[in-house]
């Protein structure tokens, strides 16, 4: 498996609290992604990064923000968690954004429950 | 926006039977990727198809990319219990759009 870790792996929080999930890679890949996975919806892109301090929105970005201050770390923040953000969150990395080397390698996931 | 639809959502087969999942896009895709996710695990990259009409095989798995580059399929011959999991297609150039996945269960 690619060198990708996510922390925490499990978290239970209350509505209205801020939450930050961390993704760390040791592959020196340029692209990093945050997805959420919900039954019946597959994987939906929240935000992605194409370099340090370079980020863009995905299809379900409302209520989420990201930051990437170092190549190896990509943070996902829920400013004020809501029950609709209960989900499994996956981080992924890829060497490039398109073309031959854009296959994505996924981290183990973080299960977040918002009560 | 671009959508990638995948059918069926669930498939239950007897071990030894064949299995096929289909992926359709509302727009032409530059490439299609396939991933497998075991129960409780994370998605794992299987293959990427780029050319119109391309067919690739990995042991008992056969992947096809349609001539119009708007559809794709994954066929598993003679399923085994190790094939259990959810299979996702994902299309696009930059930002991948994932299908909803097909969950395969195999009865021994």
mmCIF file of C-alpha atoms in Angstrom, chain B:
data_model
loop_
_atom_site.group_PDB
_atom_site.id
_atom_site.type_symbol
_atom_site.label_atom_id
_atom_site.label_comp_id
_atom_site.label_asym_id
_atom_site.label_seq_id
_atom_site.Cartn_x
_atom_site.Cartn_y
_atom_site.Cartn_z
ATOM 1 C CA UNK B 1 -22.600 18.441 -14.453
ATOM 2 C CA UNK B 2 -20.924 15.244 -15.475
ATOM 3 C CA UNK B 3 -22.473 12.088 -14.097
ATOM 4 C CA UNK B 4 -21.271 8.518 -14.009
ATOM 5 C CA UNK B 5 -23.950 5.893 -13.482
ATOM 6 C CA UNK B 6 -23.174 2.336 -12.524
ATOM 7 C CA UNK B 7 -25.433 -0.717 -12.556
ATOM 8 C CA UNK B 8 -26.418 -2.908 -10.923
ATOM 9 C CA UNK B 9 -26.141 -1.581 -7.387
ATOM 10 C CA UNK B 10 -25.999 -5.104 -5.932
ATOM 11 C CA UNK B 11 -25.228 -8.512 -7.411
ATOM 12 C CA UNK B 12 -25.409 -11.801 -5.589
ATOM 13 C CA UNK B 13 -23.863 -14.777 -7.366
ATOM 14 C CA UNK B 14 -23.022 -18.377 -6.670
ATOM 15 C CA UNK B 15 -19.327 -19.103 -6.670
ATOM 16 C CA UNK B 16 -18.270 -20.027 -10.174
ATOM 17 C CA UNK B 17 -20.853 -17.829 -11.905
ATOM 18 C CA UNK B 18 -19.854 -14.839 -13.994
ATOM 19 C CA UNK B 19 -20.396 -11.212 -12.982
ATOM 20 C CA UNK B 20 -20.609 -7.987 -14.959
ATOM 21 C CA UNK B 21 -20.948 -4.373 -13.864
ATOM 22 C CA UNK B 22 -21.662 -1.525 -16.256
ATOM 23 C CA UNK B 23 -20.681 2.109 -16.155
ATOM 24 C CA UNK B 24 -22.240 4.905 -18.236
ATOM 25 C CA UNK B 25 -21.277 8.540 -18.463
ATOM 26 C CA UNK B 26 -23.373 11.480 -19.554
ATOM 27 C CA UNK B 27 -20.337 12.898 -21.377
ATOM 28 C CA UNK B 28 -17.327 11.577 -23.252
ATOM 29 C CA UNK B 29 -14.569 10.482 -20.903
ATOM 30 C CA UNK B 30 -10.850 10.979 -21.432
ATOM 31 C CA UNK B 31 -10.226 7.804 -19.472
ATOM 32 C CA UNK B 32 -11.979 5.370 -17.154
ATOM 33 C CA UNK B 33 -10.550 3.820 -14.023
ATOM 34 C CA UNK B 34 -11.771 0.866 -11.983
ATOM 35 C CA UNK B 35 -11.361 0.370 -8.248
ATOM 36 C CA UNK B 36 -12.205 -2.416 -5.832
ATOM 37 C CA UNK B 37 -13.144 -1.907 -2.209
ATOM 38 C CA UNK B 38 -13.232 -4.889 0.104
ATOM 39 C CA UNK B 39 -15.739 -4.765 2.986
ATOM 40 C CA UNK B 40 -14.393 -2.413 5.663
ATOM 41 C CA UNK B 41 -11.481 -1.404 3.470
ATOM 42 C CA UNK B 42 -10.453 1.387 1.185
ATOM 43 C CA UNK B 43 -10.713 1.606 -2.616
ATOM 44 C CA UNK B 44 -7.804 0.041 -4.472
ATOM 45 C CA UNK B 45 -6.910 0.924 -8.047
ATOM 46 C CA UNK B 46 -7.351 -1.921 -10.522
ATOM 47 C CA UNK B 47 -6.839 -0.501 -13.996
ATOM 48 C CA UNK B 48 -7.112 2.487 -16.304
ATOM 49 C CA UNK B 49 -8.476 2.464 -19.860
ATOM 50 C CA UNK B 50 -7.698 5.319 -22.203
ATOM 51 C CA UNK B 51 -8.339 4.319 -25.819
ATOM 52 C CA UNK B 52 -11.665 3.984 -27.571
ATOM 53 C CA UNK B 53 -12.691 0.305 -27.720
ATOM 54 C CA UNK B 54 -9.848 -0.743 -25.433
ATOM 55 C CA UNK B 55 -10.015 -4.153 -23.765
ATOM 56 C CA UNK B 56 -7.699 -5.204 -20.962
ATOM 57 C CA UNK B 57 -7.529 -8.421 -18.979
ATOM 58 C CA UNK B 58 -6.253 -9.204 -15.532
ATOM 59 C CA UNK B 59 -6.529 -12.948 -14.961
ATOM 60 C CA UNK B 60 -10.317 -13.538 -14.642
ATOM 61 C CA UNK B 61 -11.186 -9.825 -14.951
ATOM 62 C CA UNK B 62 -11.923 -8.235 -18.327
ATOM 63 C CA UNK B 63 -12.292 -4.474 -18.678
ATOM 64 C CA UNK B 64 -13.762 -2.736 -21.715
ATOM 65 C CA UNK B 65 -13.991 0.903 -22.752
ATOM 66 C CA UNK B 66 -16.723 1.736 -25.244
ATOM 67 C CA UNK B 67 -16.108 3.000 -28.751
ATOM 68 C CA UNK B 68 -17.684 6.351 -27.927
ATOM 69 C CA UNK B 69 -15.751 6.536 -24.636
ATOM 70 C CA UNK B 70 -18.996 6.998 -22.709
ATOM 71 C CA UNK B 71 -19.353 3.539 -21.228
ATOM 72 C CA UNK B 72 -17.298 0.773 -19.716
ATOM 73 C CA UNK B 73 -17.739 -2.665 -18.230
ATOM 74 C CA UNK B 74 -15.976 -5.041 -15.873
ATOM 75 C CA UNK B 75 -16.575 -8.749 -16.317
ATOM 76 C CA UNK B 76 -15.399 -11.390 -13.862
ATOM 77 C CA UNK B 77 -15.327 -14.970 -15.093
ATOM 78 C CA UNK B 78 -15.989 -17.778 -12.632
ATOM 79 C CA UNK B 79 -16.271 -15.691 -9.483
ATOM 80 C CA UNK B 80 -14.486 -16.699 -6.315
ATOM 81 C CA UNK B 81 -15.138 -15.694 -2.713
ATOM 82 C CA UNK B 82 -12.069 -13.463 -2.906
ATOM 83 C CA UNK B 83 -13.905 -11.315 -5.475
ATOM 84 C CA UNK B 84 -16.327 -10.066 -2.823
ATOM 85 C CA UNK B 85 -16.416 -6.293 -2.508
ATOM 86 C CA UNK B 86 -17.656 -3.164 -4.188
ATOM 87 C CA UNK B 87 -16.413 -2.280 -7.651
ATOM 88 C CA UNK B 88 -16.315 1.357 -8.680
ATOM 89 C CA UNK B 89 -15.743 2.957 -12.017
ATOM 90 C CA UNK B 90 -14.415 6.497 -12.153
ATOM 91 C CA UNK B 91 -14.203 8.745 -15.154
ATOM 92 C CA UNK B 92 -12.777 12.070 -16.087
ATOM 93 C CA UNK B 93 -9.579 13.834 -16.801
ATOM 94 C CA UNK B 94 -8.735 15.989 -13.850
ATOM 95 C CA UNK B 95 -11.273 15.449 -11.108
ATOM 96 C CA UNK B 96 -12.504 11.879 -11.131
ATOM 97 C CA UNK B 97 -16.245 11.296 -10.948
ATOM 98 C CA UNK B 98 -17.035 7.978 -9.298
ATOM 99 C CA UNK B 99 -19.992 5.766 -10.050
ATOM 100 C CA UNK B 100 -22.126 4.593 -7.149
ATOM 101 C CA UNK B 101 -20.465 1.196 -7.193
ATOM 102 C CA UNK B 102 -21.660 -2.385 -7.570
ATOM 103 C CA UNK B 103 -21.556 -4.508 -4.454
ATOM 104 C CA UNK B 104 -20.725 -8.116 -5.266
ATOM 105 C CA UNK B 105 -21.450 -10.939 -2.881
ATOM 106 C CA UNK B 106 -20.409 -14.503 -3.669
ATOM 107 C CA UNK B 107 -22.052 -17.517 -2.104
ATOM 108 C CA UNK B 108 -19.688 -20.492 -1.699
#
